[in-house]
Amino acid sequence: MIIAFCLVFCTLASFAQECGQYSYSRYGEIYFSDNSAGDNNGALINTATDITFGRYNSPLPGLTYDWKLYDANGSLIKSGNTINFSITLTKLEKHKITLRVSDSDGCTDYEKTITGRDSNNCIIPSKDRFDDQVAIYLSDYRGVEVNTETTLSIGYVSGYSPSNFTFDWKIYDSNGVLISSGTQPSISIIFPKIEEYKVEFVLKDLNGCITNYTKLVTPLSTCDFNTDDRMGYITNDNTNYNELSVNRGETTNMYFIPYNSAENFTYEWEVFNSRGISVASSNLDLFPLTLDKGGKYEIHLIVKDTVKGCERKFINELQCIIDNSCTTTNPKSQKVKELYEELLVSLLARSIQGETDEQINTSPPSPEFIALKPYITNGPKDKIYNYVSTSRNYTEVNGREKIFGARFSFSPNREYDVNAIIGWGIGYDPKKTTLTNLKTTIRDSIYTDLSQYISSEQFIKSCKSRYSGGGRMSKKMDLASLDYCDFGAEIRHIDFCPGQVNTCDPAIIGHIRNPDHTIFTNQDASFYFYTDVQNLTYTWTVTSEEGELINTSDPDITVPYIYNFKYEGNYVVKVVAKDQTGCTATFISLIMVTDTHCANNPYGFKFETDEPNLIYTWTAAKENGDIIITETNTTGLFIFTPTAFGHYVINLSTSGTENCDTVFTKDIFITSCGGTVSCTKDNPLAPRVHTLFMDLITKLVSTPNDADVNSYAQSEIAAFIPYTMGKGGKIYKFVNTSTYISFSFSDDTFKSDVTLPKSATGTITSIDLSRFYGPQATTAVTTNYSDGTYNMASGNVENINFCPSQECIPIVGTISIVKRNGNPGTPPPTPLQTSVYKYEGIWQTNDAAQPATNAWVDYKDAFGVQKRIIVGAITNGCKEITASSIVNTNGVDVCSDCQELHVESRDTELCYNVTYLDCSGEIKTLVTDATTVFPGKRIISAVQQGCNSTDPPPTDSSKMSTSNRTKI
């Protein structure tokens, strides 16, 4: 057998060596003479099957044939030399057919693998049936409309004839109930509900071989189904293909261009400024828009089809073009622009010469950076961060790809503050040019247009196309790529109008440096002003969020300002910086102060009720459920002294003469108050949990797009789940993009338990857990990468216990389900009387201090079972709960009605930035120093800030209040 196989192999090898040239006269394929069943890769065993050769199912003239059939072991079964090769397979295995076709000019070899199929149980994989052309198709490319008849079929398939097959259709609803069936080539059905349906289809040929197909179908509402009918775009007569803009002070007609008929459309227009305040609206087809301030806006349009009752919302960024930027009159603007461009030239030149991004990121600040440093408005200003150069593939000079752009930031927690492109790429060969010439070429390729500069806090965009020649703004206005641009940049946090905010010379530029840690009550908090300007003195003040003066420092101090906050809340810290000439500049920072609960201190809990003769059973437990202390009394008082920092749960069970128990729960967090150190520092199992976590992350990052993540990472999930707060034994809401990975350990929360940013240059290797104090709090983590870089922003973990008390080892086994007869004599419980309660959250989705997952209601249902519902962020709206009683609440309030809200400012130097919930349930903001009355549900927060040139002018000193039930 070994010798025979070797002979076959050697013969095939010599075949390939002797005969490999291409000739169209011999070009064709091996195929079945009769392939009406569409099985291109199989044949029934013990059944004669004819194989032939040709092109487009037709024979070729003037050829001779040398056929050979081999079994799975490479043994020759049969050979032939005619155009038709008749074979009979006898085994359920793969066989190989080789063919050499020859003519007077030479020969060509062909090969085909076919599989023996069982005539008693013949199943043809879908990939083999008509070369995978068969699939279940819907009659409309848009999908399926609910309550409207639709037809399912297999669509067009080359070589397919319905007469050669029988058909078996079955359609099931979301509960697995059969709702329709059929035996025709297609099936028509009306889906009555918007839910997921399962369509099963069996295609059977005349030989009895079947192929199974499955499709999941979810019908769409009428409006979703017809959404393309309302497709189109917002434009005006000023707009070209690359921007949506208006000129400041000029009236421009905004209008909608539909892709289909607009006969039955109505329009609702609204324009918002950069603060989210509505500045204009209209219901006209042509919206005459006049904006008196330059900068970035958003234009919202609701297009409604009055016949179908459907609407579609469009949101576009709109740039108001100005003609008098401060950069045209500020004498220092050109100097700052030159300093910025010199820094960019220096960085690009280093990349083009071969320095890596890592080398540039880890290098000390360059002279160009130090020169620009006084005009950087946001960041530590010690170096550049997150530098990434962009190269053009397949365009090399001196062995290195050309560089056509770069981006970097002034702070480690931002992706970029500068994003520049310099044409189609620049390379460098020291044998052909000099470094001076290289920098000149780079400088000539930089395009910086400051004509639309308004503030350093907004991106200023510059864009020029190689073909159009002129400059124009980029299509996207914020954190966007430079679409359609060959030269240009996005720049922020550089003050191109120095001295504009204050007239001091040199300008006082800087920011308040808040404490790096959480500010607790009854602890000293230090503040200082970060600046490069020398010989400044400072006067500090602290005011409440409502504007009440809390504390003032001594005037003109030079040491850090230290203050001990007595009460929890939000505060405004303001500093007036003064130079030697007496010129001043004012800076403001908003801070949050948290109450201190220290370990080893006694804390009293009291239960207040009018119900007499109750017995109270108190328990204090750790977050893992371990009970620390239990106490039963009749006083309703409980003293608890925690000995370590972390989360604790205080439970109270009350019982009376009716032998009914009612349970109350309160969560508390204890700090060490002596310099908090993460438990991961000393916990011996923390490194093990971290390793399991990283094993899970590494596996999840590699998950294929079409894979079931819980199956793909089953082993890693099983090993890590014991250290989480999840109860499902799996992960949920899995997202894996090019920029981040996120997932949760339960499906009853709207937010992710894990979110980690990715890097374009390295893989995730670890996370920094130095700020981890317990699994129930959201821990901000630094994400580390394989190339030595890190990201201090966007990473967080929650509901993971990195400090377990014991190691958890998964047990592998099988669960057997045994049916048992129930006790028919047990009567069902009698339902309790229920009421409908309405609650809404009071925290926002992005509120890190008070996450929206902490907005919940504990209640008892009709059978006395205690449950919890996550109400979520304030924008989730009003939640209705049917309950026999409410046990406990956190972070929620009774749903508010639409009412009249009043806002007034009390400080002539400050404006109020008010965040409120409007009557439709959306979060809106407005900035004012004057009396303002507007409709809404409630005011969420009101923060004082300095009034700049875009704010309304100050009027009088007053106060802020709201009518009806809403208080700030």
mmCIF file of C-alpha atoms in Angstrom, residues 378-650:
data_model
loop_
_atom_site.group_PDB
_atom_site.id
_atom_site.type_symbol
_atom_site.label_atom_id
_atom_site.label_comp_id
_atom_site.label_asym_id
_atom_site.label_seq_id
_atom_site.Cartn_x
_atom_site.Cartn_y
_atom_site.Cartn_z
ATOM 1 C CA ASN A 378 -5.567 72.766 28.438
ATOM 2 C CA GLY A 379 -3.217 70.060 29.716
ATOM 3 C CA PRO A 380 -0.191 69.596 31.980
ATOM 4 C CA LYS A 381 1.977 71.341 29.350
ATOM 5 C CA ASP A 382 4.993 69.150 30.087
ATOM 6 C CA LYS A 383 5.216 67.327 26.699
ATOM 7 C CA ILE A 384 3.104 66.057 23.839
ATOM 8 C CA TYR A 385 1.081 62.846 24.218
ATOM 9 C CA ASN A 386 -0.415 60.137 22.013
ATOM 10 C CA TYR A 387 1.653 61.041 18.954
ATOM 11 C CA VAL A 388 0.735 58.912 15.922
ATOM 12 C CA SER A 389 2.209 59.456 12.457
ATOM 13 C CA THR A 390 0.308 58.399 9.347
ATOM 14 C CA SER A 391 2.139 56.754 6.470
ATOM 15 C CA ARG A 392 1.026 56.079 2.903
ATOM 16 C CA ASN A 393 1.311 52.420 1.970
ATOM 17 C CA TYR A 394 3.417 51.338 -0.990
ATOM 18 C CA THR A 395 5.151 54.731 -1.376
ATOM 19 C CA GLU A 396 8.677 54.296 -0.065
ATOM 20 C CA VAL A 397 11.694 56.585 -0.076
ATOM 21 C CA ASN A 398 14.999 55.216 1.153
ATOM 22 C CA GLY A 399 13.239 52.089 2.486
ATOM 23 C CA ARG A 400 10.600 53.977 4.509
ATOM 24 C CA GLU A 401 7.000 54.737 3.641
ATOM 25 C CA LYS A 402 6.120 58.371 3.016
ATOM 26 C CA ILE A 403 4.480 60.271 5.871
ATOM 27 C CA PHE A 404 1.390 62.306 5.025
ATOM 28 C CA GLY A 405 0.078 63.293 8.447
ATOM 29 C CA ALA A 406 0.254 63.084 12.227
ATOM 30 C CA ARG A 407 -1.857 63.696 15.297
ATOM 31 C CA PHE A 408 -1.035 64.325 18.947
ATOM 32 C CA SER A 409 -2.516 65.805 22.119
ATOM 33 C CA PHE A 410 -1.469 68.071 24.969
ATOM 34 C CA SER A 411 -2.969 65.750 27.591
ATOM 35 C CA PRO A 412 -2.622 61.978 28.118
ATOM 36 C CA ASN A 413 -6.388 61.487 28.416
ATOM 37 C CA ARG A 414 -7.288 62.905 24.991
ATOM 38 C CA GLU A 415 -6.782 61.118 21.693
ATOM 39 C CA TYR A 416 -5.673 64.215 19.844
ATOM 40 C CA ASP A 417 -5.723 68.013 19.935
ATOM 41 C CA VAL A 418 -3.910 68.389 16.610
ATOM 42 C CA ASN A 419 -4.629 66.292 13.526
ATOM 43 C CA ALA A 420 -2.736 67.440 10.419
ATOM 44 C CA ILE A 421 -2.324 66.177 6.851
ATOM 45 C CA ILE A 422 0.342 67.332 4.391
ATOM 46 C CA GLY A 423 -0.705 66.129 0.952
ATOM 47 C CA TRP A 424 0.070 62.717 -0.477
ATOM 48 C CA GLY A 425 3.175 61.997 1.541
ATOM 49 C CA ILE A 426 6.755 63.172 1.992
ATOM 50 C CA GLY A 427 9.870 61.005 2.144
ATOM 51 C CA TYR A 428 13.526 61.685 2.873
ATOM 52 C CA ASP A 429 16.759 60.433 1.331
ATOM 53 C CA PRO A 430 19.835 62.112 2.876
ATOM 54 C CA LYS A 431 21.807 61.255 -0.263
ATOM 55 C CA LYS A 432 19.548 63.413 -2.430
ATOM 56 C CA THR A 433 18.469 66.304 -0.176
ATOM 57 C CA THR A 434 19.213 68.044 3.115
ATOM 58 C CA LEU A 435 17.313 68.273 6.390
ATOM 59 C CA THR A 436 16.792 71.996 5.761
ATOM 60 C CA ASN A 437 15.159 71.259 2.415
ATOM 61 C CA LEU A 438 13.007 68.545 4.060
ATOM 62 C CA LYS A 439 11.674 71.007 6.626
ATOM 63 C CA THR A 440 11.025 73.558 3.883
ATOM 64 C CA THR A 441 9.003 70.962 1.954
ATOM 65 C CA ILE A 442 6.998 70.102 5.074
ATOM 66 C CA ARG A 443 6.411 73.776 5.879
ATOM 67 C CA ASP A 444 5.143 74.413 2.335
ATOM 68 C CA SER A 445 2.710 71.482 2.735
ATOM 69 C CA ILE A 446 1.132 72.724 5.981
ATOM 70 C CA TYR A 447 -2.189 74.541 5.547
ATOM 71 C CA THR A 448 -3.490 76.489 8.561
ATOM 72 C CA ASP A 449 -6.529 78.722 8.065
ATOM 73 C CA LEU A 450 -7.472 80.699 11.204
ATOM 74 C CA SER A 451 -10.209 82.816 9.619
ATOM 75 C CA GLN A 452 -12.926 80.905 11.540
ATOM 76 C CA TYR A 453 -11.121 80.771 14.891
ATOM 77 C CA ILE A 454 -13.413 81.694 17.812
ATOM 78 C CA SER A 455 -12.156 79.859 20.897
ATOM 79 C CA SER A 456 -9.332 77.498 21.788
ATOM 80 C CA GLU A 457 -11.904 75.073 23.248
ATOM 81 C CA GLN A 458 -13.394 74.381 19.800
ATOM 82 C CA PHE A 459 -11.621 72.642 16.947
ATOM 83 C CA ILE A 460 -10.548 75.088 14.246
ATOM 84 C CA LYS A 461 -10.563 73.283 10.905
ATOM 85 C CA SER A 462 -8.485 73.979 7.835
ATOM 86 C CA CYS A 463 -8.983 72.096 4.584
ATOM 87 C CA LYS A 464 -7.642 72.467 1.043
ATOM 88 C CA SER A 465 -8.033 70.101 -1.876
ATOM 89 C CA ARG A 466 -5.254 69.486 -4.364
ATOM 90 C CA TYR A 467 -7.772 69.890 -7.190
ATOM 91 C CA SER A 468 -9.952 72.798 -6.080
ATOM 92 C CA GLY A 469 -7.044 74.964 -4.965
ATOM 93 C CA GLY A 470 -9.138 77.058 -2.571
ATOM 94 C CA GLY A 471 -9.502 76.520 1.145
ATOM 95 C CA ARG A 472 -12.721 75.240 2.653
ATOM 96 C CA MET A 473 -13.947 73.799 5.903
ATOM 97 C CA SER A 474 -14.064 70.067 6.467
ATOM 98 C CA LYS A 475 -17.415 68.326 6.089
ATOM 99 C CA LYS A 476 -17.452 67.189 9.718
ATOM 100 C CA MET A 477 -17.063 69.871 12.331
ATOM 101 C CA ASP A 478 -15.996 68.140 15.555
ATOM 102 C CA LEU A 479 -13.591 65.265 16.212
ATOM 103 C CA ALA A 480 -13.938 64.224 12.580
ATOM 104 C CA SER A 481 -11.508 63.072 9.955
ATOM 105 C CA LEU A 482 -10.475 65.611 7.304
ATOM 106 C CA ASP A 483 -12.756 64.304 4.572
ATOM 107 C CA TYR A 484 -12.069 65.533 1.047
ATOM 108 C CA CYS A 485 -8.924 67.340 2.177
ATOM 109 C CA ASP A 486 -5.378 66.906 0.923
ATOM 110 C CA PHE A 487 -3.906 69.625 3.139
ATOM 111 C CA GLY A 488 -5.240 70.895 6.446
ATOM 112 C CA ALA A 489 -5.603 70.366 10.175
ATOM 113 C CA GLU A 490 -7.903 70.181 13.178
ATOM 114 C CA ILE A 491 -6.530 72.181 16.104
ATOM 115 C CA ARG A 492 -7.777 72.970 19.613
ATOM 116 C CA HIS A 493 -6.415 74.059 23.008
ATOM 117 C CA ILE A 494 -4.031 76.586 21.440
ATOM 118 C CA ASP A 495 -4.800 80.245 22.126
ATOM 119 C CA PHE A 496 -4.390 81.939 18.742
ATOM 120 C CA CYS A 497 -5.634 85.233 20.225
ATOM 121 C CA PRO A 498 -3.490 85.611 23.346
ATOM 122 C CA GLY A 499 -4.441 88.503 25.563
ATOM 123 C CA GLN A 500 -8.033 88.364 24.380
ATOM 124 C CA VAL A 501 -9.458 87.203 27.733
ATOM 125 C CA ASN A 502 -7.238 89.504 29.764
ATOM 126 C CA THR A 503 -5.066 92.359 28.638
ATOM 127 C CA CYS A 504 -2.101 91.600 30.867
ATOM 128 C CA ASP A 505 1.312 91.577 29.227
ATOM 129 C CA PRO A 506 2.431 88.869 29.269
ATOM 130 C CA ALA A 507 -1.061 87.351 29.214
ATOM 131 C CA ILE A 508 -1.937 85.367 32.337
ATOM 132 C CA ILE A 509 -2.653 81.888 30.960
ATOM 133 C CA GLY A 510 -3.234 78.832 33.121
ATOM 134 C CA HIS A 511 -5.807 76.825 35.047
ATOM 135 C CA ILE A 512 -6.779 75.813 38.582
ATOM 136 C CA ARG A 513 -5.187 72.539 39.619
ATOM 137 C CA ASN A 514 -7.695 70.618 41.745
ATOM 138 C CA PRO A 515 -6.698 67.793 44.126
ATOM 139 C CA ASP A 516 -6.047 64.532 42.265
ATOM 140 C CA HIS A 517 -8.095 62.479 44.746
ATOM 141 C CA THR A 518 -11.723 62.640 45.823
ATOM 142 C CA ILE A 519 -12.406 65.641 48.052
ATOM 143 C CA PHE A 520 -13.988 64.528 51.326
ATOM 144 C CA THR A 521 -15.605 66.624 54.024
ATOM 145 C CA ASN A 522 -13.528 67.435 57.120
ATOM 146 C CA GLN A 523 -10.276 66.989 55.203
ATOM 147 C CA ASP A 524 -7.927 69.695 53.920
ATOM 148 C CA ALA A 525 -8.101 70.174 50.130
ATOM 149 C CA SER A 526 -5.278 72.059 48.389
ATOM 150 C CA PHE A 527 -5.687 74.170 45.260
ATOM 151 C CA TYR A 528 -3.091 76.028 43.246
ATOM 152 C CA PHE A 529 -2.905 77.863 39.948
ATOM 153 C CA TYR A 530 -0.877 76.221 37.179
ATOM 154 C CA THR A 531 0.860 78.788 34.954
ATOM 155 C CA ASP A 532 4.221 79.720 33.471
ATOM 156 C CA VAL A 533 3.822 83.407 34.264
ATOM 157 C CA GLN A 534 6.135 84.500 37.071
ATOM 158 C CA ASN A 535 5.567 86.740 40.129
ATOM 159 C CA LEU A 536 1.808 86.342 40.415
ATOM 160 C CA THR A 537 -0.277 86.669 43.576
ATOM 161 C CA TYR A 538 -3.649 85.050 44.143
ATOM 162 C CA THR A 539 -6.942 85.713 45.908
ATOM 163 C CA TRP A 540 -9.211 82.694 46.269
ATOM 164 C CA THR A 541 -12.923 82.313 47.006
ATOM 165 C CA VAL A 542 -15.250 79.359 47.461
ATOM 166 C CA THR A 543 -18.967 79.710 46.770
ATOM 167 C CA SER A 544 -21.804 77.227 46.861
ATOM 168 C CA GLU A 545 -23.418 76.086 43.667
ATOM 169 C CA GLU A 546 -26.195 78.597 44.387
ATOM 170 C CA GLY A 547 -23.701 81.471 44.630
ATOM 171 C CA GLU A 548 -23.449 81.815 48.423
ATOM 172 C CA LEU A 549 -19.966 82.929 49.531
ATOM 173 C CA ILE A 550 -18.414 80.194 51.725
ATOM 174 C CA ASN A 551 -14.795 81.248 52.219
ATOM 175 C CA THR A 552 -12.246 83.816 51.049
ATOM 176 C CA SER A 553 -8.480 83.505 51.302
ATOM 177 C CA ASP A 554 -6.148 86.244 52.426
ATOM 178 C CA PRO A 555 -5.573 88.658 49.535
ATOM 179 C CA ASP A 556 -2.571 88.290 47.258
ATOM 180 C CA ILE A 557 -1.207 85.019 48.635
ATOM 181 C CA THR A 558 1.501 83.020 46.857
ATOM 182 C CA VAL A 559 1.091 79.683 48.627
ATOM 183 C CA PRO A 560 -1.481 76.989 47.698
ATOM 184 C CA TYR A 561 -5.005 77.661 48.900
ATOM 185 C CA ILE A 562 -6.152 75.126 51.518
ATOM 186 C CA TYR A 563 -9.760 74.752 52.637
ATOM 187 C CA ASN A 564 -11.609 72.194 54.771
ATOM 188 C CA PHE A 565 -15.136 71.613 53.468
ATOM 189 C CA LYS A 566 -17.763 70.925 56.124
ATOM 190 C CA TYR A 567 -20.659 69.777 53.977
ATOM 191 C CA GLU A 568 -21.175 67.551 50.971
ATOM 192 C CA GLY A 569 -22.136 69.217 47.676
ATOM 193 C CA ASN A 570 -20.950 71.073 44.589
ATOM 194 C CA TYR A 571 -18.825 74.194 44.943
ATOM 195 C CA VAL A 572 -17.268 76.865 42.719
ATOM 196 C CA VAL A 573 -13.596 77.634 43.361
ATOM 197 C CA LYS A 574 -12.484 80.983 41.895
ATOM 198 C CA VAL A 575 -9.025 82.544 41.798
ATOM 199 C CA VAL A 576 -8.074 86.073 40.798
ATOM 200 C CA ALA A 577 -4.469 86.066 39.562
ATOM 201 C CA LYS A 578 -2.616 89.424 39.687
ATOM 202 C CA ASP A 579 0.703 90.348 38.112
ATOM 203 C CA GLN A 580 3.197 92.963 39.338
ATOM 204 C CA THR A 581 1.492 95.736 37.374
ATOM 205 C CA GLY A 582 -1.845 95.061 39.090
ATOM 206 C CA CYS A 583 -3.412 93.475 36.007
ATOM 207 C CA THR A 584 -5.747 90.598 36.940
ATOM 208 C CA ALA A 585 -7.360 87.560 35.330
ATOM 209 C CA THR A 586 -10.105 85.376 36.826
ATOM 210 C CA PHE A 587 -10.357 81.582 36.599
ATOM 211 C CA ILE A 588 -13.117 79.261 37.841
ATOM 212 C CA SER A 589 -13.353 75.535 38.608
ATOM 213 C CA LEU A 590 -16.370 73.453 39.681
ATOM 214 C CA ILE A 591 -15.678 70.731 42.281
ATOM 215 C CA MET A 592 -17.682 68.089 44.122
ATOM 216 C CA VAL A 593 -17.225 67.272 47.814
ATOM 217 C CA THR A 594 -18.264 63.908 49.280
ATOM 218 C CA ASP A 595 -19.156 63.108 52.868
ATOM 219 C CA THR A 596 -16.476 61.206 54.802
ATOM 220 C CA HIS A 597 -17.454 57.874 56.415
ATOM 221 C CA CYS A 598 -14.348 56.555 58.120
ATOM 222 C CA ALA A 599 -13.433 53.063 59.220
ATOM 223 C CA ASN A 600 -13.336 52.342 62.987
ATOM 224 C CA ASN A 601 -15.920 55.045 63.690
ATOM 225 C CA PRO A 602 -19.393 54.178 65.059
ATOM 226 C CA TYR A 603 -22.384 55.021 62.844
ATOM 227 C CA GLY A 604 -25.965 55.050 64.099
ATOM 228 C CA PHE A 605 -29.004 53.969 62.108
ATOM 229 C CA LYS A 606 -32.555 54.717 63.116
ATOM 230 C CA PHE A 607 -35.854 53.466 61.743
ATOM 231 C CA GLU A 608 -38.748 55.884 62.013
ATOM 232 C CA THR A 609 -42.336 54.589 61.900
ATOM 233 C CA ASP A 610 -45.717 55.133 63.554
ATOM 234 C CA GLU A 611 -46.336 51.389 63.754
ATOM 235 C CA PRO A 612 -46.176 50.271 67.447
ATOM 236 C CA ASN A 613 -44.808 47.074 69.019
ATOM 237 C CA LEU A 614 -42.338 46.184 66.254
ATOM 238 C CA ILE A 615 -39.350 43.900 66.612
ATOM 239 C CA TYR A 616 -36.262 45.025 64.669
ATOM 240 C CA THR A 617 -33.618 42.623 63.381
ATOM 241 C CA TRP A 618 -30.550 44.429 62.060
ATOM 242 C CA THR A 619 -27.682 42.879 60.061
ATOM 243 C CA ALA A 620 -24.541 44.434 58.617
ATOM 244 C CA ALA A 621 -22.928 42.489 55.790
ATOM 245 C CA LYS A 622 -19.992 42.877 53.437
ATOM 246 C CA GLU A 623 -20.628 43.273 49.725
ATOM 247 C CA ASN A 624 -20.045 39.527 49.211
ATOM 248 C CA GLY A 625 -22.884 38.715 51.623
ATOM 249 C CA ASP A 626 -20.758 37.742 54.639
ATOM 250 C CA ILE A 627 -22.663 38.875 57.757
ATOM 251 C CA ILE A 628 -20.529 40.873 60.217
ATOM 252 C CA ILE A 629 -23.030 41.533 62.966
ATOM 253 C CA THR A 630 -26.679 40.749 63.771
ATOM 254 C CA GLU A 631 -28.760 42.498 66.425
ATOM 255 C CA THR A 632 -32.424 42.231 67.437
ATOM 256 C CA ASN A 633 -34.134 44.959 69.501
ATOM 257 C CA THR A 634 -37.354 46.903 69.961
ATOM 258 C CA THR A 635 -35.834 50.402 69.902
ATOM 259 C CA GLY A 636 -35.301 50.817 66.160
ATOM 260 C CA LEU A 637 -31.711 51.950 66.811
ATOM 261 C CA PHE A 638 -28.566 50.226 65.526
ATOM 262 C CA ILE A 639 -24.905 51.119 66.032
ATOM 263 C CA PHE A 640 -22.372 49.751 63.548
ATOM 264 C CA THR A 641 -18.589 50.272 63.622
ATOM 265 C CA PRO A 642 -16.924 49.167 60.350
ATOM 266 C CA THR A 643 -13.308 48.101 60.765
ATOM 267 C CA ALA A 644 -12.230 48.331 57.119
ATOM 268 C CA PHE A 645 -13.062 50.468 54.115
ATOM 269 C CA GLY A 646 -15.378 49.189 51.382
ATOM 270 C CA HIS A 647 -19.071 48.706 50.636
ATOM 271 C CA TYR A 648 -21.484 47.441 53.289
ATOM 272 C CA VAL A 649 -25.171 46.553 53.242
ATOM 273 C CA ILE A 650 -27.330 47.337 56.261
#
